[in-house]
Coordinates of C-alpha atoms in Angstrom, one line a residue:
Chain A
X1 CA -7.6 9.5 32.8
X2 CA -6.3 8.4 36.2
X3 CA -4.3 5.7 34.5
X4 CA -2.7 8.1 32.1
X5 CA -1.6 10.3 35.0
X6 CA -0.1 7.3 36.8
X7 CA 1.8 6.0 33.8
X8 CA 3.1 9.5 33.1
X9 CA 4.4 9.9 36.6
X10 CA 6.3 6.6 36.4
X11 CA 8.2 7.8 33.4
X12 CA 9.0 11.2 34.5
X13 CA 11.9 11.7 32.1
X14 CA 9.8 11.7 29.0
X15 CA 7.1 13.8 30.8
X16 CA 9.7 16.5 31.1
X17 CA 10.5 16.2 27.4
X18 CA 6.9 16.5 26.4
X19 CA 6.4 19.4 28.7
X20 CA 9.4 21.1 27.1
X21 CA 8.0 20.3 23.6
X22 CA 4.6 21.8 24.6
X23 CA 6.1 25.0 26.0
X24 CA 8.2 25.3 22.9
X25 CA 5.0 25.2 20.9
X26 CA 6.1 22.2 19.0
X27 CA 3.1 20.1 20.0
X28 CA -0.5 21.2 20.2
X29 CA -1.5 22.0 23.8
X30 CA -3.9 19.0 23.7
X31 CA -0.5 17.1 23.7
X32 CA -0.1 13.5 23.0
X33 CA -1.2 11.1 25.6
X34 CA 1.8 9.3 27.1
X35 CA 2.4 6.0 25.1
X36 CA 1.2 3.1 27.3
X37 CA 4.4 1.0 27.2
X38 CA 3.0 -1.6 29.7
X39 CA 0.0 -2.3 27.6
X40 CA 2.1 -2.5 24.4
X41 CA 4.5 -4.9 26.1
X42 CA 1.8 -7.2 27.4
X43 CA 1.6 -10.8 25.9
X44 CA -2.1 -11.6 26.2
X45 CA -5.6 -10.1 26.5
X46 CA -5.8 -10.1 30.3
X47 CA -2.5 -8.4 30.7
X48 CA -3.4 -5.7 28.2
X49 CA -6.7 -5.0 29.9
X50 CA -4.8 -4.8 33.3
X51 CA -2.2 -2.4 31.8
X52 CA -5.0 -0.3 30.5
X53 CA -6.4 0.0 34.1
X54 CA -9.1 -2.7 34.0
X55 CA -9.5 -6.0 35.7
X56 CA -11.0 -8.3 33.1
X57 CA -13.0 -7.8 30.0
X58 CA -16.5 -9.1 29.7
X59 CA -17.7 -10.7 26.4
X60 CA -20.1 -8.4 24.5
X61 CA -22.4 -8.8 21.5
X62 CA -22.5 -5.1 21.1
X63 CA -19.1 -4.9 19.5
X64 CA -18.7 -5.6 15.8
X65 CA -15.3 -6.4 14.3
X66 CA -15.0 -6.0 10.5
X67 CA -12.1 -8.0 9.2
X68 CA -11.6 -10.5 6.4
X69 CA -12.0 -14.2 7.4
X70 CA -8.9 -14.8 5.3
X71 CA -6.1 -12.3 4.7
X72 CA -4.0 -12.8 1.7
X73 CA -1.0 -11.1 3.3
X74 CA -0.5 -10.9 7.1
X75 CA 1.6 -7.7 6.6
X76 CA -1.7 -5.8 6.1
X77 CA -4.9 -7.0 7.7
X78 CA -7.7 -4.4 7.7
X79 CA -9.6 -4.3 11.1
X80 CA -12.5 -2.0 11.9
X81 CA -14.3 -2.0 15.2
X82 CA -17.7 -0.5 15.9
X83 CA -19.6 -0.6 19.2
X84 CA -23.2 0.0 20.2
X85 CA -22.3 0.2 23.9
X86 CA -23.2 3.4 25.7
X87 CA -20.5 5.9 26.7
X88 CA -17.6 4.4 24.8
X89 CA -14.3 5.8 26.1
X90 CA -11.7 3.8 24.2
X91 CA -11.3 1.0 21.6
X92 CA -8.2 -1.3 21.4
X93 CA -7.3 -3.8 18.8
X94 CA -5.3 -6.9 19.8
X95 CA -3.8 -9.8 17.9
X96 CA -3.6 -12.8 20.2
X97 CA -0.7 -14.6 18.6
X98 CA 1.5 -11.6 17.8
X99 CA 4.7 -11.4 20.0
X100 CA 2.9 -8.5 21.8
X101 CA -0.8 -8.6 21.7
X102 CA -1.8 -4.9 21.5
X103 CA -1.7 -3.3 18.1
X104 CA -3.5 0.0 18.6
X105 CA -5.7 1.9 21.0
X106 CA -8.1 4.8 20.2
X107 CA -9.5 7.2 22.8
X108 CA -13.0 8.2 21.8
X109 CA -14.0 11.7 23.2
X110 CA -17.6 12.7 23.3
X111 CA -18.8 13.6 19.8
X112 CA -16.5 11.0 18.1
X113 CA -18.2 7.9 16.8
X114 CA -17.3 4.6 18.5
X115 CA -16.2 3.3 15.1
X116 CA -12.5 3.2 14.1
X117 CA -10.3 1.2 11.7
X118 CA -6.7 0.6 10.9
X119 CA -4.5 -2.2 9.4
X120 CA -2.3 -4.5 11.4
X121 CA 0.4 -7.1 10.9
X122 CA -0.3 -10.7 11.8
X123 CA 2.5 -13.2 11.9
X124 CA 0.1 -16.1 11.6
X125 CA -3.6 -17.0 11.7
X126 CA -4.9 -15.8 15.0
X127 CA -7.9 -14.5 17.0
X128 CA -8.3 -10.7 16.9
X129 CA -9.8 -9.1 19.9
X130 CA -11.5 -5.7 20.1
X131 CA -11.5 -4.4 23.7
X132 CA -14.0 -1.5 24.3
X133 CA -14.0 0.6 27.5
X134 CA -17.5 1.9 28.1
X135 CA -19.0 3.5 31.2
X136 CA -15.8 2.6 33.0
X137 CA -15.9 -1.1 32.2
X138 CA -14.1 -3.3 29.7
X139 CA -15.8 -5.5 27.1
X140 CA -14.4 -7.7 24.4
X141 CA -15.4 -9.3 21.1
X142 CA -13.3 -11.8 19.2
X143 CA -12.9 -12.9 15.6
X144 CA -10.6 -15.4 14.0
X145 CA -8.6 -14.2 10.9
X146 CA -6.7 -16.8 8.8
X147 CA -3.5 -15.6 7.2
X148 CA -2.2 -17.2 4.0
X149 CA 1.1 -15.5 4.1
X150 CA 2.7 -14.3 7.4
X151 CA 3.4 -10.7 8.1
X152 CA 7.1 -11.1 7.3
X153 CA 6.8 -13.2 4.0
X154 CA 7.8 -12.0 0.6
Chain B
X1 CA 12.5 13.4 6.8
X2 CA 8.9 12.4 6.7
X3 CA 6.5 12.7 3.8
X4 CA 3.1 14.5 4.2
X5 CA 0.0 12.6 5.3
X6 CA -2.9 12.3 3.1
X7 CA -6.0 13.2 5.0
X8 CA -9.5 12.9 3.6
X9 CA -12.4 14.4 5.6
X10 CA -15.9 14.1 4.2
X11 CA -19.2 15.4 5.7
X12 CA -21.8 12.6 5.4
X13 CA -25.5 12.4 6.1
X14 CA -26.4 12.9 9.7
X15 CA -23.7 15.5 10.3
X16 CA -20.9 12.9 10.7
X17 CA -17.5 13.8 9.3
X18 CA -15.6 10.7 8.1
X19 CA -11.9 11.0 8.2
X20 CA -9.3 8.7 6.5
X21 CA -5.7 9.3 7.2
X22 CA -2.7 7.7 5.2
X23 CA 0.6 8.1 6.9
X24 CA 4.0 7.5 5.3
X25 CA 6.0 5.5 7.9
X26 CA 8.2 2.4 7.9
X27 CA 6.6 1.0 11.1
X28 CA 9.6 -1.2 11.8
X29 CA 8.8 -3.9 14.4
X30 CA 12.3 -4.2 15.9
X31 CA 12.2 -8.0 15.2
X32 CA 13.3 -8.0 11.6
X33 CA 16.8 -8.9 10.6
X34 CA 18.6 -7.1 7.7
X35 CA 20.7 -8.9 5.0
X36 CA 23.7 -9.0 7.4
X37 CA 21.7 -10.6 10.1
X38 CA 21.6 -7.6 12.4
X39 CA 18.3 -6.7 14.0
X40 CA 16.7 -3.6 12.5
X41 CA 15.8 -1.3 15.5
X42 CA 12.1 -0.6 16.1
X43 CA 10.9 2.6 14.5
X44 CA 7.2 3.3 14.6
X45 CA 4.5 5.9 15.1
X46 CA 3.4 5.9 18.7
X47 CA 0.9 8.7 19.2
X48 CA -1.6 10.4 16.9
X49 CA -3.9 13.3 17.7
X50 CA -6.6 14.7 15.5
X51 CA -8.2 18.0 16.2
X52 CA -11.2 19.9 14.8
X53 CA -10.8 23.6 15.7
X54 CA -9.7 23.5 19.3
X55 CA -11.4 20.2 20.1
X56 CA -9.5 16.9 20.1
X57 CA -11.6 14.4 18.1
X58 CA -9.2 11.4 18.4
X59 CA -6.2 10.3 20.4
X60 CA -4.7 7.1 19.2
X61 CA -1.6 5.0 20.2
X62 CA 0.1 2.6 17.8
X63 CA 2.4 -0.3 18.5
X64 CA 4.8 -1.7 15.9
X65 CA 2.1 -4.2 14.8
X66 CA 0.3 -1.5 12.9
X67 CA 1.1 -2.0 9.2
X68 CA 3.7 0.0 7.3
X69 CA 2.3 3.2 5.8
X70 CA -0.5 3.2 8.3
X71 CA -4.1 3.8 7.4
X72 CA -6.6 5.1 10.0
X73 CA -10.3 5.7 9.8
X74 CA -12.6 7.5 12.3
X75 CA -15.6 9.8 12.3
X76 CA -16.9 12.6 14.5
X77 CA -19.9 14.9 14.8
X78 CA -19.9 18.7 14.7
X79 CA -17.8 19.3 11.6
X80 CA -18.9 21.6 8.8
X81 CA -17.8 21.9 5.2
X82 CA -14.7 24.1 5.0
X83 CA -13.6 23.4 8.6
X84 CA -10.1 22.2 9.1
X85 CA -9.1 18.8 10.6
X86 CA -5.5 18.6 11.8
X87 CA -3.7 15.3 12.4
X88 CA -0.3 15.0 14.1
X89 CA 1.9 12.1 14.9
X90 CA 5.1 11.4 16.8
X91 CA 7.2 8.3 16.5
X92 CA 9.4 6.5 19.0
X93 CA 12.5 8.3 17.7
X94 CA 10.9 11.7 18.4
X95 CA 10.1 12.6 14.8
X96 CA 6.8 14.5 14.3
X97 CA 4.6 15.4 11.5
X98 CA 1.4 17.5 11.3
X99 CA -0.9 18.0 8.4
X100 CA -4.4 19.4 7.8
X101 CA -7.3 18.9 5.5
X102 CA -10.5 20.7 4.8
X103 CA -13.8 19.0 5.3
X104 CA -15.5 18.5 1.9
Chain C
X1 CA 15.1 -16.0 0.4
X2 CA 14.6 -15.0 -3.3
X3 CA 15.9 -18.4 -4.3
X4 CA 13.5 -20.2 -2.1
X5 CA 10.5 -18.3 -3.3
X6 CA 11.4 -19.1 -6.9
X7 CA 11.7 -22.8 -6.2
X8 CA 8.4 -22.9 -4.4
X9 CA 6.9 -21.2 -7.3
X10 CA 8.1 -23.8 -9.7
X11 CA 7.1 -26.7 -7.6
X12 CA 3.6 -25.3 -7.1
X13 CA 3.3 -24.8 -10.9
X14 CA 4.3 -28.3 -11.8
X15 CA 1.7 -29.7 -9.4
X16 CA -0.6 -27.2 -11.0
X17 CA -3.1 -27.0 -8.1
X18 CA -1.0 -26.4 -5.0
X19 CA -3.5 -27.1 -2.3
X20 CA -5.3 -30.2 -1.1
X21 CA -8.5 -28.3 -0.8
X22 CA -11.8 -29.3 -2.3
X23 CA -13.2 -27.2 -5.1
X24 CA -15.8 -25.6 -3.0
X25 CA -13.4 -24.8 -0.2
X26 CA -11.2 -23.2 -2.8
X27 CA -14.0 -21.1 -4.1
X28 CA -14.8 -19.9 -0.6
X29 CA -11.2 -19.1 -0.1
X30 CA -11.1 -17.2 -3.3
X31 CA -14.3 -15.2 -2.3
X32 CA -12.8 -14.3 1.0
X33 CA -9.6 -13.2 -0.6
X34 CA -11.6 -11.1 -2.9
X35 CA -13.3 -9.5 0.1
X36 CA -9.9 -8.8 1.7
X37 CA -8.8 -7.1 -1.5
X38 CA -11.9 -4.9 -1.5
X39 CA -11.3 -3.9 2.2
X40 CA -7.8 -2.8 1.2
X41 CA -8.9 -0.8 -1.8
X42 CA -10.0 2.3 0.1
X43 CA -6.7 3.5 1.6
X44 CA -4.0 2.7 -0.8
X45 CA -0.6 4.0 0.4
X46 CA 0.3 4.7 -3.2
X47 CA -1.7 7.9 -2.8
X48 CA 1.1 9.2 -0.7
X49 CA 3.5 8.6 -3.5
X50 CA 1.1 10.3 -6.0
X51 CA 1.2 13.4 -3.8
X52 CA 5.0 13.3 -3.8
X53 CA 5.0 12.8 -7.5
X54 CA 2.7 15.7 -8.1
X55 CA 5.0 18.0 -6.2
X56 CA 8.0 16.8 -8.1
X57 CA 6.2 17.2 -11.4
X58 CA 5.5 20.8 -10.7
X59 CA 8.8 21.7 -9.2
X60 CA 11.6 23.4 -11.1
X61 CA 14.4 21.0 -11.2
X62 CA 17.5 19.9 -13.1
X63 CA 20.2 21.9 -14.9
X64 CA 17.5 23.7 -16.9
X65 CA 15.5 24.6 -13.8
X66 CA 12.2 23.6 -15.4
X67 CA 9.1 21.8 -14.3
X68 CA 7.6 18.8 -16.2
X69 CA 4.4 20.6 -16.8
X70 CA 5.1 21.1 -20.5
X71 CA 5.8 17.3 -21.0
X72 CA 4.0 15.8 -24.0
X73 CA 2.9 12.3 -23.0
X74 CA 1.1 11.7 -26.2
X75 CA -2.1 13.8 -25.8
X76 CA -0.3 17.1 -26.2
X77 CA 2.0 19.2 -24.1
X78 CA 0.9 19.5 -20.5
X79 CA -2.0 17.0 -20.9
X80 CA -1.7 14.1 -18.4
X81 CA -5.4 13.1 -17.9
X82 CA -5.9 9.7 -19.4
X83 CA -2.5 9.3 -21.0
X84 CA -1.7 5.9 -19.4
X85 CA -4.7 4.4 -21.2
X86 CA -3.2 5.2 -24.6
X87 CA 0.4 4.3 -24.0
X88 CA 2.7 2.9 -25.4
X89 CA 2.4 4.9 -28.6
X90 CA 4.5 6.3 -31.5
X91 CA 6.1 9.7 -30.9
X92 CA 7.2 11.5 -34.0
X93 CA 9.8 13.6 -32.1
X94 CA 11.9 10.5 -31.4
X95 CA 10.5 8.4 -34.3
X96 CA 9.8 5.4 -32.1
X97 CA 7.2 3.8 -29.7
X98 CA 7.6 4.8 -26.0
X99 CA 5.8 3.6 -22.9
X100 CA 4.8 5.9 -20.1
X101 CA 8.0 5.4 -18.1
X102 CA 10.3 6.0 -21.1
X103 CA 8.4 9.2 -21.9
X104 CA 8.6 10.5 -18.4
X105 CA 12.4 10.0 -18.5
X106 CA 12.5 11.5 -21.9
X107 CA 10.8 14.7 -20.6
X108 CA 13.2 14.9 -17.7
X109 CA 16.1 14.8 -20.2
X110 CA 14.7 17.3 -22.7
X111 CA 12.9 19.7 -20.4
X112 CA 15.0 19.6 -17.3
X113 CA 18.4 18.7 -18.7
X114 CA 19.0 15.5 -16.6
X115 CA 21.1 12.8 -18.3
X116 CA 19.5 9.6 -19.4
X117 CA 22.3 7.7 -17.5
X118 CA 21.6 9.3 -14.2
X119 CA 17.9 8.8 -14.5
X120 CA 18.0 5.1 -15.4
X121 CA 20.8 4.0 -13.0
X122 CA 18.5 3.1 -10.2
X123 CA 14.8 3.5 -11.2
X124 CA 13.3 1.3 -8.5
X125 CA 13.7 1.3 -4.7
X126 CA 14.6 -2.3 -4.0
X127 CA 15.5 -2.8 -0.3
X128 CA 12.9 -3.0 2.4
X129 CA 12.0 0.4 3.8
X130 CA 14.0 2.3 1.3
X131 CA 12.5 5.6 0.2
X132 CA 10.8 5.2 -3.1
X133 CA 12.6 6.7 -6.1
X134 CA 11.6 10.0 -7.8
X135 CA 10.9 7.9 -10.9
X136 CA 8.4 5.8 -8.9
X137 CA 6.8 9.0 -7.5
X138 CA 6.5 10.7 -10.9
X139 CA 5.0 7.5 -12.4
X140 CA 2.5 7.2 -9.6
X141 CA 1.3 10.8 -10.0
X142 CA 0.8 10.5 -13.8
X143 CA -0.9 7.1 -13.8
X144 CA -3.2 8.3 -11.0
X145 CA -4.6 10.9 -13.5
X146 CA -5.8 8.1 -15.8
X147 CA -8.2 6.4 -13.4
X148 CA -11.4 5.5 -15.2
X149 CA -10.0 6.1 -18.7
X150 CA -10.7 3.3 -21.3
X151 CA -7.6 1.5 -22.6
X152 CA -7.0 2.1 -26.2
X153 CA -3.4 1.5 -27.1
X154 CA -3.0 2.8 -30.6
X155 CA -2.1 0.5 -33.6
X156 CA -2.5 3.1 -36.4
X157 CA 1.2 3.7 -37.0
X158 CA 3.4 1.0 -38.6
X159 CA 5.9 1.2 -35.7
X160 CA 3.1 0.6 -33.2
X161 CA 2.0 -2.5 -35.1
X162 CA 5.7 -3.7 -35.2
X163 CA 6.0 -3.1 -31.5
X164 CA 2.9 -5.3 -30.9
X165 CA 4.2 -8.0 -33.2
X166 CA 7.6 -8.2 -31.4
X167 CA 5.8 -8.2 -28.1
X168 CA 3.6 -11.1 -29.1
X169 CA 6.5 -13.1 -30.3
X170 CA 8.4 -12.5 -27.1
X171 CA 5.3 -13.5 -25.1
X172 CA 5.4 -16.9 -26.7
X173 CA 9.2 -17.2 -26.8
X174 CA 10.3 -20.1 -24.6
X175 CA 13.7 -20.1 -23.0
X176 CA 15.7 -20.2 -19.8
X177 CA 16.6 -23.3 -17.7
X178 CA 12.8 -24.1 -17.3
X179 CA 11.9 -23.5 -20.9
X180 CA 9.2 -21.1 -19.9
X181 CA 7.5 -18.5 -22.0
X182 CA 5.2 -15.7 -20.6
X183 CA 2.5 -17.8 -22.2
X184 CA 3.4 -20.9 -20.1
X185 CA 2.1 -19.1 -17.1
X186 CA -0.2 -16.5 -18.7
X187 CA -2.1 -18.3 -21.5
X188 CA -3.9 -20.9 -19.5
X189 CA -7.2 -20.6 -17.7
X190 CA -7.5 -20.8 -14.0
X191 CA -3.7 -21.1 -13.6
X192 CA -2.6 -20.3 -10.1
X193 CA 0.6 -20.1 -8.1
X194 CA -0.1 -20.2 -4.4
X195 CA -3.2 -18.1 -4.2
X196 CA -2.4 -15.8 -7.1
X197 CA -4.6 -16.1 -10.1
X198 CA -2.5 -15.8 -13.2
X199 CA -4.1 -13.7 -15.8
X200 CA -4.6 -15.4 -19.1
X201 CA -3.8 -12.7 -21.7
X202 CA -5.8 -14.5 -24.4
X203 CA -8.9 -13.5 -22.6
X204 CA -9.9 -9.8 -22.7
X205 CA -11.2 -9.6 -19.1
X206 CA -8.1 -11.2 -17.7
X207 CA -5.8 -9.0 -19.8
X208 CA -7.8 -5.9 -18.8
X209 CA -7.6 -6.7 -15.2
X210 CA -3.9 -7.2 -15.3
X211 CA -3.1 -4.2 -17.5
X212 CA -5.3 -1.7 -15.7
X213 CA -4.1 -2.5 -12.2
X214 CA -0.4 -1.7 -12.8
X215 CA 1.5 0.2 -11.4
X216 CA 0.4 -1.3 -8.0
X217 CA 1.3 -0.8 -4.3
X218 CA 2.6 -4.2 -3.3
X219 CA 1.6 -4.9 0.3
X220 CA 4.4 -7.5 0.6
X221 CA 7.0 -5.0 -0.3
X222 CA 5.5 -1.9 1.3
X223 CA 6.1 -0.1 -1.9
X224 CA 4.5 0.9 -5.2
X225 CA 5.9 -0.9 -8.2
X226 CA 5.7 0.2 -11.8
X227 CA 4.9 -1.8 -15.0
X228 CA 8.5 -1.8 -15.9
X229 CA 9.3 -3.4 -12.6
X230 CA 6.5 -5.9 -13.1
X231 CA 8.1 -7.1 -16.3
X232 CA 11.6 -7.0 -14.8
X233 CA 10.4 -9.3 -12.0
X234 CA 8.6 -11.7 -14.4
X235 CA 11.8 -12.0 -16.4
X236 CA 13.7 -12.8 -13.2
X237 CA 11.1 -15.4 -12.2
X238 CA 11.4 -16.8 -15.7
X239 CA 15.2 -16.9 -15.3
X240 CA 15.6 -14.8 -18.4
X241 CA 18.5 -12.4 -18.7
X242 CA 17.8 -9.2 -16.8
X243 CA 15.2 -7.0 -18.5
X244 CA 16.9 -3.6 -19.0
X245 CA 14.9 -0.7 -17.8
X246 CA 13.1 1.1 -20.7
X247 CA 14.5 -1.5 -23.2
X248 CA 12.7 -2.0 -26.5
X249 CA 11.7 -5.5 -25.3
X250 CA 10.0 -4.1 -22.2
X251 CA 8.1 -1.5 -24.3
X252 CA 7.0 -4.1 -26.9
X253 CA 5.6 -6.4 -24.1
X254 CA 3.7 -3.5 -22.7
X255 CA 2.3 -2.7 -26.1
X256 CA 1.2 -6.3 -26.6
X257 CA -0.5 -6.5 -23.2
X258 CA -2.1 -3.1 -23.7
X259 CA -3.6 -4.0 -27.0
X260 CA -5.0 -7.2 -25.5
X261 CA -6.5 -5.2 -22.7
X262 CA -8.5 -2.8 -25.0
X263 CA -11.6 -1.2 -23.4
X264 CA -10.5 -2.0 -19.8
X265 CA -10.9 0.9 -17.4
X266 CA -7.6 2.1 -15.9
X267 CA -7.6 1.7 -12.1
X268 CA -4.0 2.2 -11.0
X269 CA -2.1 2.6 -8.9
X270 CA -3.9 -0.4 -7.5
X271 CA -3.1 -2.3 -4.3
X272 CA -2.0 -6.0 -4.4
X273 CA -0.9 -8.6 -2.0

């Protein structure tokens, strides 16, 4: 939460825009969290964790990544992450060898299951990391996914 | 112009509502070149919010590495058949879309 | 780009097995690819196009300001459930065999007053990220209503049997700079190009699998493609003259494949690499 406020203040311009949108009734009052540009620009796991407000991520066996060992097409690689850790606050999906590592983040409010999925692009075979923030700390699990056709192929 | 999302919300055993969202979006990375060699500017969904009644059940942020026509799965407790689930997104060009589904 | 893909296709084919993998490693790869395809199956973006198609179908459009709801796709006016499993078929009102896509266009002409020329000018979206065409959306909606229906392309009418016979002949007709027929690639067991298993249409299960999964959302193109497009693209790969949209040749090939796929269960729009 703190982190969000910090990022928001740094980019005051768009904050004003969002505020205007909210008051105009365009957005639900819950509003969209400010997009974490620093995290999405980061080039590796450590930098992503830092941009999300952590220091390092500890390896954990309580995070399960469901993804194919081999993806036929890197343009669409299904990735699901489930965690047995207590008090999960967020889940992030990273592709190590993509130009920018972070693909997506999910905030998990109380009552929402620590179990999310989406599909990502992979330019080449790579490790996929799932970073879970739980009880204020960051944890990570990793799985390799081979790609037979890069995310930009025909 | 953006096409509607397809949202499926199903109540499962144990009182968990499983939600699957399909979104129509190009999710352009900003790295691709068009036929003339010019870089196609990035264009992608950045933020997604899902609400059940007045409660936010998911906030997500996407980068351009999420696949074209994104698919998203999540589940939450406390939903009942007939309740509405609303999903909204905004992209990096300021376009927005909001759709709702009824829990079945 | 297109050119390169074609050449790599041909080289791979002439080597026949394009990888230096052991048989067991290949089987493992195939199993994992199968798992990948299953993971994709729930969440097919073609569903978005089906929704758009449904809206278009029920919307008053064209010079006659009519919907397509009275369209007769072979099972009676207004019936769309299961039609894709029994097309192509003979239609008495036009005294010829039509496939699904021809018949949708026919209804747009007769019911809504559009001209054939404007509807067939640009049936497919072809550049990356282009919005899918109305034709693709309408087709997506209609075929989606046939999921689970058993394929039974009729052969009762003489013109239906003629269509099959012409389709079969075309399937085996060799030509083009590589002297390929459809059968060169599609009548051999275990034939593969890169990781794609090529269906052998002489085997019912292969033919069923191919026929029942088109139209399909193509992950590599970020778009749903119709059966007409599938054939158009195979003609291109074969270096045959361009296959005209809704041509008799295209309808006959679909009739041939449909008859070969008898009893398969429709499962389209599917999702493919």
